[in-house]
Amino acid sequence: MKIRNRAARAGAVFGVALLALTGCATGATGGTNTQQEESAAQVTQADSVTIEDAWVKTATPGEMTAAFGTLENASDQDVTVVSVESSASPMMELHETVENDSGQMVMREVEGGFTIPANDHLHLEPGGNHLMLMELPEAIQAGQEVTFTLTFSDGSTFEFTAVAKDYAGANETYEGDMDHGDMNHDDADHSEH
């Protein structure tokens, strides 16, 4: 009788140990899936964005100017730029150029930010969408490199550098009666600068 009890106990202990090992193995596999899911979830909007041909128009202190380029989105989801910052300007906005009620082309802040479509691009260009720098404390001179940081709707950020170029042209107004300075949104060629 003692032998049977010992055998039964040993069998029970072995069974419990086997269940514990099986549970650990399942937990380990589940952990791998969780790690893969977490890695996928950690991909941010900023991770899928690049910029090509980034440049900023030269300007003197106190003026406004703008930065341009082509934002590329390599992901399968739309991404949205909600704000921009630069050490070159204490006040920046995401701007668009639109026709007002009197037919005049004016610039205004974009509500909701810039959406870059999935697997597509968004042009930032004179006469269209652009990154507006206002109240410049110092001049931005030709050849100077200016750093910008874009913030996306998921809170991720993307930093890039744009080279300053001379670019002359027509005057436009900023919606809200603020003079937009010497910003050119015509189709003049800036590639030679």
mmCIF file with all atom_site columns, C-alpha atoms in Angstrom:
data_model
loop_
_atom_site.group_PDB
_atom_site.id
_atom_site.type_symbol
_atom_site.label_atom_id
_atom_site.label_alt_id
_atom_site.label_comp_id
_atom_site.label_asym_id
_atom_site.label_entity_id
_atom_site.label_seq_id
_atom_site.pdbx_PDB_ins_code
_atom_site.Cartn_x
_atom_site.Cartn_y
_atom_site.Cartn_z
_atom_site.occupancy
_atom_site.B_iso_or_equiv
_atom_site.pdbx_formal_charge
_atom_site.auth_seq_id
_atom_site.auth_comp_id
_atom_site.auth_asym_id
_atom_site.auth_atom_id
_atom_site.pdbx_PDB_model_num
ATOM 1   C CA . MET A 1 1   ? 0.000   0.000  0.000   1.00 0.00 ? 1   MET A CA 1
ATOM 2   C CA . LYS A 1 2   ? 2.864   2.395  0.771   1.00 0.00 ? 2   LYS A CA 1
ATOM 3   C CA . ILE A 1 3   ? 4.376   1.653  -2.630  1.00 0.00 ? 3   ILE A CA 1
ATOM 4   C CA . ARG A 1 4   ? 1.138   2.565  -4.396  1.00 0.00 ? 4   ARG A CA 1
ATOM 5   C CA . ASN A 1 5   ? 0.860   5.831  -2.434  1.00 0.00 ? 5   ASN A CA 1
ATOM 6   C CA . ARG A 1 6   ? 4.447   6.729  -3.268  1.00 0.00 ? 6   ARG A CA 1
ATOM 7   C CA . ALA A 1 7   ? 3.842   5.906  -6.924  1.00 0.00 ? 7   ALA A CA 1
ATOM 8   C CA . ALA A 1 8   ? 0.640   7.938  -6.908  1.00 0.00 ? 8   ALA A CA 1
ATOM 9   C CA . ARG A 1 9   ? 2.414   10.866 -5.255  1.00 0.00 ? 9   ARG A CA 1
ATOM 10  C CA . ALA A 1 10  ? 5.318   10.654 -7.679  1.00 0.00 ? 10  ALA A CA 1
ATOM 11  C CA . GLY A 1 11  ? 2.876   10.538 -10.582 1.00 0.00 ? 11  GLY A CA 1
ATOM 12  C CA . ALA A 1 12  ? 0.995   13.550 -9.237  1.00 0.00 ? 12  ALA A CA 1
ATOM 13  C CA . VAL A 1 13  ? 4.217   15.491 -8.708  1.00 0.00 ? 13  VAL A CA 1
ATOM 14  C CA . PHE A 1 14  ? 5.387   14.550 -12.196 1.00 0.00 ? 14  PHE A CA 1
ATOM 15  C CA . GLY A 1 15  ? 2.012   15.600 -13.657 1.00 0.00 ? 15  GLY A CA 1
ATOM 16  C CA . VAL A 1 16  ? 2.113   18.970 -11.898 1.00 0.00 ? 16  VAL A CA 1
ATOM 17  C CA . ALA A 1 17  ? 5.681   19.544 -13.056 1.00 0.00 ? 17  ALA A CA 1
ATOM 18  C CA . LEU A 1 18  ? 4.709   18.627 -16.620 1.00 0.00 ? 18  LEU A CA 1
ATOM 19  C CA . LEU A 1 19  ? 1.769   21.048 -16.537 1.00 0.00 ? 19  LEU A CA 1
ATOM 20  C CA . ALA A 1 20  ? 4.005   23.795 -15.178 1.00 0.00 ? 20  ALA A CA 1
ATOM 21  C CA . LEU A 1 21  ? 6.525   23.240 -17.977 1.00 0.00 ? 21  LEU A CA 1
ATOM 22  C CA . THR A 1 22  ? 3.757   23.219 -20.575 1.00 0.00 ? 22  THR A CA 1
ATOM 23  C CA . GLY A 1 23  ? 2.421   26.472 -19.134 1.00 0.00 ? 23  GLY A CA 1
ATOM 24  C CA . CYS A 1 24  ? 5.884   28.022 -19.311 1.00 0.00 ? 24  CYS A CA 1
ATOM 25  C CA . ALA A 1 25  ? 6.306   26.925 -22.894 1.00 0.00 ? 25  ALA A CA 1
ATOM 26  C CA . THR A 1 26  ? 2.934   28.377 -23.823 1.00 0.00 ? 26  THR A CA 1
ATOM 27  C CA . GLY A 1 27  ? 3.781   31.574 -21.953 1.00 0.00 ? 27  GLY A CA 1
ATOM 28  C CA . ALA A 1 28  ? 7.092   31.830 -23.775 1.00 0.00 ? 28  ALA A CA 1
ATOM 29  C CA . THR A 1 29  ? 5.400   31.447 -27.139 1.00 0.00 ? 29  THR A CA 1
ATOM 30  C CA . GLY A 1 30  ? 2.741   33.953 -26.117 1.00 0.00 ? 30  GLY A CA 1
ATOM 31  C CA . GLY A 1 31  ? 5.518   36.300 -25.022 1.00 0.00 ? 31  GLY A CA 1
ATOM 32  C CA . THR A 1 32  ? 7.098   36.128 -28.468 1.00 0.00 ? 32  THR A CA 1
ATOM 33  C CA . ASN A 1 33  ? 3.791   37.020 -30.115 1.00 0.00 ? 33  ASN A CA 1
ATOM 34  C CA . THR A 1 34  ? 3.328   39.861 -27.642 1.00 0.00 ? 34  THR A CA 1
ATOM 35  C CA . GLN A 1 35  ? 6.826   41.146 -28.385 1.00 0.00 ? 35  GLN A CA 1
ATOM 36  C CA . GLN A 1 36  ? 6.100   41.052 -32.125 1.00 0.00 ? 36  GLN A CA 1
ATOM 37  C CA . GLU A 1 37  ? 2.820   42.892 -31.595 1.00 0.00 ? 37  GLU A CA 1
ATOM 38  C CA . GLU A 1 38  ? 4.554   45.496 -29.418 1.00 0.00 ? 38  GLU A CA 1
ATOM 39  C CA . SER A 1 39  ? 7.257   45.987 -32.061 1.00 0.00 ? 39  SER A CA 1
ATOM 40  C CA . ALA A 1 40  ? 4.602   46.557 -34.719 1.00 0.00 ? 40  ALA A CA 1
ATOM 41  C CA . ALA A 1 41  ? 2.753   48.956 -32.414 1.00 0.00 ? 41  ALA A CA 1
ATOM 42  C CA . GLN A 1 42  ? 5.947   50.939 -31.796 1.00 0.00 ? 42  GLN A CA 1
ATOM 43  C CA . VAL A 1 43  ? 6.220   51.981 -35.454 1.00 0.00 ? 43  VAL A CA 1
ATOM 44  C CA . THR A 1 44  ? 5.325   55.671 -35.452 1.00 0.00 ? 44  THR A CA 1
ATOM 45  C CA . GLN A 1 45  ? 4.038   58.008 -38.136 1.00 0.00 ? 45  GLN A CA 1
ATOM 46  C CA . ALA A 1 46  ? 7.406   59.762 -38.152 1.00 0.00 ? 46  ALA A CA 1
ATOM 47  C CA . ASP A 1 47  ? 9.157   56.456 -38.941 1.00 0.00 ? 47  ASP A CA 1
ATOM 48  C CA . SER A 1 48  ? 7.511   56.334 -42.361 1.00 0.00 ? 48  SER A CA 1
ATOM 49  C CA . VAL A 1 49  ? 8.224   59.940 -43.430 1.00 0.00 ? 49  VAL A CA 1
ATOM 50  C CA . THR A 1 50  ? 11.160  61.433 -45.329 1.00 0.00 ? 50  THR A CA 1
ATOM 51  C CA . ILE A 1 51  ? 11.637  64.793 -47.048 1.00 0.00 ? 51  ILE A CA 1
ATOM 52  C CA . GLU A 1 52  ? 13.220  65.562 -50.404 1.00 0.00 ? 52  GLU A CA 1
ATOM 53  C CA . ASP A 1 53  ? 14.591  68.890 -51.697 1.00 0.00 ? 53  ASP A CA 1
ATOM 54  C CA . ALA A 1 54  ? 14.034  70.776 -48.441 1.00 0.00 ? 54  ALA A CA 1
ATOM 55  C CA . TRP A 1 55  ? 14.798  74.506 -48.639 1.00 0.00 ? 55  TRP A CA 1
ATOM 56  C CA . VAL A 1 56  ? 13.900  77.732 -46.862 1.00 0.00 ? 56  VAL A CA 1
ATOM 57  C CA . LYS A 1 57  ? 13.678  81.241 -48.288 1.00 0.00 ? 57  LYS A CA 1
ATOM 58  C CA . THR A 1 58  ? 16.259  83.730 -47.031 1.00 0.00 ? 58  THR A CA 1
ATOM 59  C CA . ALA A 1 59  ? 14.941  86.593 -44.893 1.00 0.00 ? 59  ALA A CA 1
ATOM 60  C CA . THR A 1 60  ? 16.033  89.466 -42.667 1.00 0.00 ? 60  THR A CA 1
ATOM 61  C CA . PRO A 1 61  ? 15.254  89.800 -38.937 1.00 0.00 ? 61  PRO A CA 1
ATOM 62  C CA . GLY A 1 62  ? 11.595  90.526 -38.194 1.00 0.00 ? 62  GLY A CA 1
ATOM 63  C CA . GLU A 1 63  ? 10.401  89.197 -41.552 1.00 0.00 ? 63  GLU A CA 1
ATOM 64  C CA . MET A 1 64  ? 8.378   86.103 -42.283 1.00 0.00 ? 64  MET A CA 1
ATOM 65  C CA . THR A 1 65  ? 9.602   83.334 -44.522 1.00 0.00 ? 65  THR A CA 1
ATOM 66  C CA . ALA A 1 66  ? 8.729   79.742 -45.381 1.00 0.00 ? 66  ALA A CA 1
ATOM 67  C CA . ALA A 1 67  ? 10.215  76.292 -45.834 1.00 0.00 ? 67  ALA A CA 1
ATOM 68  C CA . PHE A 1 68  ? 9.415   73.923 -48.658 1.00 0.00 ? 68  PHE A CA 1
ATOM 69  C CA . GLY A 1 69  ? 10.150  70.394 -49.899 1.00 0.00 ? 69  GLY A CA 1
ATOM 70  C CA . THR A 1 70  ? 8.364   67.127 -50.647 1.00 0.00 ? 70  THR A CA 1
ATOM 71  C CA . LEU A 1 71  ? 7.228   64.980 -47.724 1.00 0.00 ? 71  LEU A CA 1
ATOM 72  C CA . GLU A 1 72  ? 7.122   61.256 -48.596 1.00 0.00 ? 72  GLU A CA 1
ATOM 73  C CA . ASN A 1 73  ? 4.998   58.721 -46.673 1.00 0.00 ? 73  ASN A CA 1
ATOM 74  C CA . ALA A 1 74  ? 6.196   55.124 -47.167 1.00 0.00 ? 74  ALA A CA 1
ATOM 75  C CA . SER A 1 75  ? 3.506   53.541 -44.950 1.00 0.00 ? 75  SER A CA 1
ATOM 76  C CA . ASP A 1 76  ? 0.122   52.015 -45.790 1.00 0.00 ? 76  ASP A CA 1
ATOM 77  C CA . GLN A 1 77  ? -1.620  54.577 -43.559 1.00 0.00 ? 77  GLN A CA 1
ATOM 78  C CA . ASP A 1 78  ? -2.206  58.307 -43.929 1.00 0.00 ? 78  ASP A CA 1
ATOM 79  C CA . VAL A 1 79  ? -0.099  60.371 -41.524 1.00 0.00 ? 79  VAL A CA 1
ATOM 80  C CA . THR A 1 80  ? -0.815  63.881 -40.267 1.00 0.00 ? 80  THR A CA 1
ATOM 81  C CA . VAL A 1 81  ? 1.675   66.634 -39.429 1.00 0.00 ? 81  VAL A CA 1
ATOM 82  C CA . VAL A 1 82  ? 0.082   68.712 -36.667 1.00 0.00 ? 82  VAL A CA 1
ATOM 83  C CA . SER A 1 83  ? 2.853   71.214 -35.872 1.00 0.00 ? 83  SER A CA 1
ATOM 84  C CA . VAL A 1 84  ? 6.374   72.388 -36.692 1.00 0.00 ? 84  VAL A CA 1
ATOM 85  C CA . GLU A 1 85  ? 9.169   73.981 -34.673 1.00 0.00 ? 85  GLU A CA 1
ATOM 86  C CA . SER A 1 86  ? 12.550  75.500 -35.478 1.00 0.00 ? 86  SER A CA 1
ATOM 87  C CA . SER A 1 87  ? 15.172  77.330 -33.454 1.00 0.00 ? 87  SER A CA 1
ATOM 88  C CA . ALA A 1 88  ? 15.204  79.883 -36.298 1.00 0.00 ? 88  ALA A CA 1
ATOM 89  C CA . SER A 1 89  ? 11.692  81.100 -35.428 1.00 0.00 ? 89  SER A CA 1
ATOM 90  C CA . PRO A 1 90  ? 9.797   81.539 -32.153 1.00 0.00 ? 90  PRO A CA 1
ATOM 91  C CA . MET A 1 91  ? 6.476   81.276 -34.007 1.00 0.00 ? 91  MET A CA 1
ATOM 92  C CA . MET A 1 92  ? 5.733   78.707 -36.694 1.00 0.00 ? 92  MET A CA 1
ATOM 93  C CA . GLU A 1 93  ? 2.557   77.559 -38.410 1.00 0.00 ? 93  GLU A CA 1
ATOM 94  C CA . LEU A 1 94  ? 1.479   75.084 -41.074 1.00 0.00 ? 94  LEU A CA 1
ATOM 95  C CA . HIS A 1 95  ? 0.145   77.236 -43.914 1.00 0.00 ? 95  HIS A CA 1
ATOM 96  C CA . GLU A 1 96  ? -1.827  76.942 -47.105 1.00 0.00 ? 96  GLU A CA 1
ATOM 97  C CA . THR A 1 97  ? -2.401  79.484 -49.860 1.00 0.00 ? 97  THR A CA 1
ATOM 98  C CA . VAL A 1 98  ? -6.045  79.974 -50.837 1.00 0.00 ? 98  VAL A CA 1
ATOM 99  C CA . GLU A 1 99  ? -8.210  82.453 -52.699 1.00 0.00 ? 99  GLU A CA 1
ATOM 100 C CA . ASN A 1 100 ? -10.286 84.695 -50.435 1.00 0.00 ? 100 ASN A CA 1
ATOM 101 C CA . ASP A 1 101 ? -13.764 86.101 -51.146 1.00 0.00 ? 101 ASP A CA 1
ATOM 102 C CA . SER A 1 102 ? -12.341 89.021 -53.139 1.00 0.00 ? 102 SER A CA 1
ATOM 103 C CA . GLY A 1 103 ? -10.244 86.731 -55.343 1.00 0.00 ? 103 GLY A CA 1
ATOM 104 C CA . GLN A 1 104 ? -6.933  87.604 -53.687 1.00 0.00 ? 104 GLN A CA 1
ATOM 105 C CA . MET A 1 105 ? -4.482  84.820 -52.870 1.00 0.00 ? 105 MET A CA 1
ATOM 106 C CA . VAL A 1 106 ? -3.882  84.779 -49.115 1.00 0.00 ? 106 VAL A CA 1
ATOM 107 C CA . MET A 1 107 ? -2.080  82.555 -46.696 1.00 0.00 ? 107 MET A CA 1
ATOM 108 C CA . ARG A 1 108 ? -3.668  81.075 -43.619 1.00 0.00 ? 108 ARG A CA 1
ATOM 109 C CA . GLU A 1 109 ? -2.969  78.466 -40.986 1.00 0.00 ? 109 GLU A CA 1
ATOM 110 C CA . VAL A 1 110 ? -4.155  74.964 -41.869 1.00 0.00 ? 110 VAL A CA 1
ATOM 111 C CA . GLU A 1 111 ? -6.654  73.623 -39.357 1.00 0.00 ? 111 GLU A CA 1
ATOM 112 C CA . GLY A 1 112 ? -6.007  69.990 -38.470 1.00 0.00 ? 112 GLY A CA 1
ATOM 113 C CA . GLY A 1 113 ? -2.546  69.898 -40.035 1.00 0.00 ? 113 GLY A CA 1
ATOM 114 C CA . PHE A 1 114 ? -1.141  68.434 -43.244 1.00 0.00 ? 114 PHE A CA 1
ATOM 115 C CA . THR A 1 115 ? -2.199  64.906 -44.173 1.00 0.00 ? 115 THR A CA 1
ATOM 116 C CA . ILE A 1 116 ? 0.327   62.914 -46.182 1.00 0.00 ? 116 ILE A CA 1
ATOM 117 C CA . PRO A 1 117 ? -1.577  60.116 -47.970 1.00 0.00 ? 117 PRO A CA 1
ATOM 118 C CA . ALA A 1 118 ? -0.515  56.482 -47.600 1.00 0.00 ? 118 ALA A CA 1
ATOM 119 C CA . ASN A 1 119 ? 2.311   55.512 -49.979 1.00 0.00 ? 119 ASN A CA 1
ATOM 120 C CA . ASP A 1 120 ? 2.244   59.016 -51.447 1.00 0.00 ? 120 ASP A CA 1
ATOM 121 C CA . HIS A 1 121 ? 3.693   62.496 -50.963 1.00 0.00 ? 121 HIS A CA 1
ATOM 122 C CA . LEU A 1 122 ? 2.769   66.062 -50.078 1.00 0.00 ? 122 LEU A CA 1
ATOM 123 C CA . HIS A 1 123 ? 4.434   68.998 -51.816 1.00 0.00 ? 123 HIS A CA 1
ATOM 124 C CA . LEU A 1 124 ? 5.347   72.015 -49.695 1.00 0.00 ? 124 LEU A CA 1
ATOM 125 C CA . GLU A 1 125 ? 5.827   74.725 -52.305 1.00 0.00 ? 125 GLU A CA 1
ATOM 126 C CA . PRO A 1 126 ? 5.460   78.415 -53.076 1.00 0.00 ? 126 PRO A CA 1
ATOM 127 C CA . GLY A 1 127 ? 1.806   79.110 -53.817 1.00 0.00 ? 127 GLY A CA 1
ATOM 128 C CA . GLY A 1 128 ? 0.664   76.070 -51.841 1.00 0.00 ? 128 GLY A CA 1
ATOM 129 C CA . ASN A 1 129 ? 1.278   74.366 -48.538 1.00 0.00 ? 129 ASN A CA 1
ATOM 130 C CA . HIS A 1 130 ? 4.364   75.501 -46.621 1.00 0.00 ? 130 HIS A CA 1
ATOM 131 C CA . LEU A 1 131 ? 5.981   75.765 -43.200 1.00 0.00 ? 131 LEU A CA 1
ATOM 132 C CA . MET A 1 132 ? 5.692   79.391 -42.080 1.00 0.00 ? 132 MET A CA 1
ATOM 133 C CA . LEU A 1 133 ? 8.415   81.038 -39.968 1.00 0.00 ? 133 LEU A CA 1
ATOM 134 C CA . MET A 1 134 ? 7.364   84.311 -38.320 1.00 0.00 ? 134 MET A CA 1
ATOM 135 C CA . GLU A 1 135 ? 9.004   86.997 -36.170 1.00 0.00 ? 135 GLU A CA 1
ATOM 136 C CA . LEU A 1 136 ? 12.529  85.960 -37.138 1.00 0.00 ? 136 LEU A CA 1
ATOM 137 C CA . PRO A 1 137 ? 14.987  87.076 -34.443 1.00 0.00 ? 137 PRO A CA 1
ATOM 138 C CA . GLU A 1 138 ? 17.951  86.714 -36.835 1.00 0.00 ? 138 GLU A CA 1
ATOM 139 C CA . ALA A 1 139 ? 18.508  86.726 -40.572 1.00 0.00 ? 139 ALA A CA 1
ATOM 140 C CA . ILE A 1 140 ? 18.367  83.524 -42.552 1.00 0.00 ? 140 ILE A CA 1
ATOM 141 C CA . GLN A 1 141 ? 21.137  83.784 -45.128 1.00 0.00 ? 141 GLN A CA 1
ATOM 142 C CA . ALA A 1 142 ? 21.772  81.904 -48.366 1.00 0.00 ? 142 ALA A CA 1
ATOM 143 C CA . GLY A 1 143 ? 23.589  78.638 -47.744 1.00 0.00 ? 143 GLY A CA 1
ATOM 144 C CA . GLN A 1 144 ? 22.611  78.506 -44.072 1.00 0.00 ? 144 GLN A CA 1
ATOM 145 C CA . GLU A 1 145 ? 21.162  75.212 -42.830 1.00 0.00 ? 145 GLU A CA 1
ATOM 146 C CA . VAL A 1 146 ? 17.977  75.482 -40.772 1.00 0.00 ? 146 VAL A CA 1
ATOM 147 C CA . THR A 1 147 ? 16.692  72.575 -38.677 1.00 0.00 ? 147 THR A CA 1
ATOM 148 C CA . PHE A 1 148 ? 12.973  71.832 -38.366 1.00 0.00 ? 148 PHE A CA 1
ATOM 149 C CA . THR A 1 149 ? 11.034  69.348 -36.237 1.00 0.00 ? 149 THR A CA 1
ATOM 150 C CA . LEU A 1 150 ? 7.655   68.093 -37.422 1.00 0.00 ? 150 LEU A CA 1
ATOM 151 C CA . THR A 1 151 ? 5.234   66.628 -34.869 1.00 0.00 ? 151 THR A CA 1
ATOM 152 C CA . PHE A 1 152 ? 2.666   64.065 -36.020 1.00 0.00 ? 152 PHE A CA 1
ATOM 153 C CA . SER A 1 153 ? -0.796  63.272 -34.676 1.00 0.00 ? 153 SER A CA 1
ATOM 154 C CA . ASP A 1 154 ? 0.576   60.256 -32.768 1.00 0.00 ? 154 ASP A CA 1
ATOM 155 C CA . GLY A 1 155 ? 3.077   62.498 -30.947 1.00 0.00 ? 155 GLY A CA 1
ATOM 156 C CA . SER A 1 156 ? 6.112   61.220 -32.871 1.00 0.00 ? 156 SER A CA 1
ATOM 157 C CA . THR A 1 157 ? 8.594   63.708 -34.322 1.00 0.00 ? 157 THR A CA 1
ATOM 158 C CA . PHE A 1 158 ? 10.729  63.960 -37.448 1.00 0.00 ? 158 PHE A CA 1
ATOM 159 C CA . GLU A 1 159 ? 13.720  66.315 -37.711 1.00 0.00 ? 159 GLU A CA 1
ATOM 160 C CA . PHE A 1 160 ? 15.197  67.551 -40.969 1.00 0.00 ? 160 PHE A CA 1
ATOM 161 C CA . THR A 1 161 ? 17.509  70.274 -42.233 1.00 0.00 ? 161 THR A CA 1
ATOM 162 C CA . ALA A 1 162 ? 16.730  72.705 -45.061 1.00 0.00 ? 162 ALA A CA 1
ATOM 163 C CA . VAL A 1 163 ? 19.241  74.880 -46.890 1.00 0.00 ? 163 VAL A CA 1
ATOM 164 C CA . ALA A 1 164 ? 18.447  78.597 -47.258 1.00 0.00 ? 164 ALA A CA 1
ATOM 165 C CA . LYS A 1 165 ? 18.103  80.003 -50.791 1.00 0.00 ? 165 LYS A CA 1
ATOM 166 C CA . ASP A 1 166 ? 17.474  83.471 -52.205 1.00 0.00 ? 166 ASP A CA 1
ATOM 167 C CA . TYR A 1 167 ? 14.019  83.625 -53.744 1.00 0.00 ? 167 TYR A CA 1
ATOM 168 C CA . ALA A 1 168 ? 12.447  86.912 -54.876 1.00 0.00 ? 168 ALA A CA 1
ATOM 169 C CA . GLY A 1 169 ? 8.933   87.472 -56.089 1.00 0.00 ? 169 GLY A CA 1
ATOM 170 C CA . ALA A 1 170 ? 5.458   88.842 -55.598 1.00 0.00 ? 170 ALA A CA 1
ATOM 171 C CA . ASN A 1 171 ? 4.002   90.034 -52.317 1.00 0.00 ? 171 ASN A CA 1
ATOM 172 C CA . GLU A 1 172 ? 1.104   88.148 -50.792 1.00 0.00 ? 172 GLU A CA 1
ATOM 173 C CA . THR A 1 173 ? -0.927  88.808 -47.692 1.00 0.00 ? 173 THR A CA 1
ATOM 174 C CA . TYR A 1 174 ? -1.468  86.739 -44.642 1.00 0.00 ? 174 TYR A CA 1
ATOM 175 C CA . GLU A 1 175 ? -5.120  86.203 -43.782 1.00 0.00 ? 175 GLU A CA 1
ATOM 176 C CA . GLY A 1 176 ? -5.775  88.407 -40.762 1.00 0.00 ? 176 GLY A CA 1
ATOM 177 C CA . ASP A 1 177 ? -4.150  91.514 -42.304 1.00 0.00 ? 177 ASP A CA 1
ATOM 178 C CA . MET A 1 178 ? -0.591  90.536 -41.391 1.00 0.00 ? 178 MET A CA 1
ATOM 179 C CA . ASP A 1 179 ? 1.836   91.489 -44.171 1.00 0.00 ? 179 ASP A CA 1
ATOM 180 C CA . HIS A 1 180 ? 3.420   88.362 -45.554 1.00 0.00 ? 180 HIS A CA 1
ATOM 181 C CA . GLY A 1 181 ? 6.535   90.257 -46.530 1.00 0.00 ? 181 GLY A CA 1
ATOM 182 C CA . ASP A 1 182 ? 8.547   89.324 -49.574 1.00 0.00 ? 182 ASP A CA 1
ATOM 183 C CA . MET A 1 183 ? 7.287   85.752 -49.861 1.00 0.00 ? 183 MET A CA 1
ATOM 184 C CA . ASN A 1 184 ? 7.117   84.578 -53.438 1.00 0.00 ? 184 ASN A CA 1
ATOM 185 C CA . HIS A 1 185 ? 4.537   82.022 -54.280 1.00 0.00 ? 185 HIS A CA 1
ATOM 186 C CA . ASP A 1 186 ? 4.880   82.480 -58.020 1.00 0.00 ? 186 ASP A CA 1
ATOM 187 C CA . ASP A 1 187 ? 6.451   79.834 -60.201 1.00 0.00 ? 187 ASP A CA 1
ATOM 188 C CA . ALA A 1 188 ? 9.893   81.421 -60.388 1.00 0.00 ? 188 ALA A CA 1
ATOM 189 C CA . ASP A 1 189 ? 12.774  78.976 -60.525 1.00 0.00 ? 189 ASP A CA 1
ATOM 190 C CA . HIS A 1 190 ? 14.600  78.603 -57.202 1.00 0.00 ? 190 HIS A CA 1
ATOM 191 C CA . SER A 1 191 ? 16.698  75.590 -58.180 1.00 0.00 ? 191 SER A CA 1
ATOM 192 C CA . GLU A 1 192 ? 19.632  77.700 -59.331 1.00 0.00 ? 192 GLU A CA 1
ATOM 193 C CA . HIS A 1 193 ? 20.195  79.246 -55.893 1.00 0.00 ? 193 HIS A CA 1
#
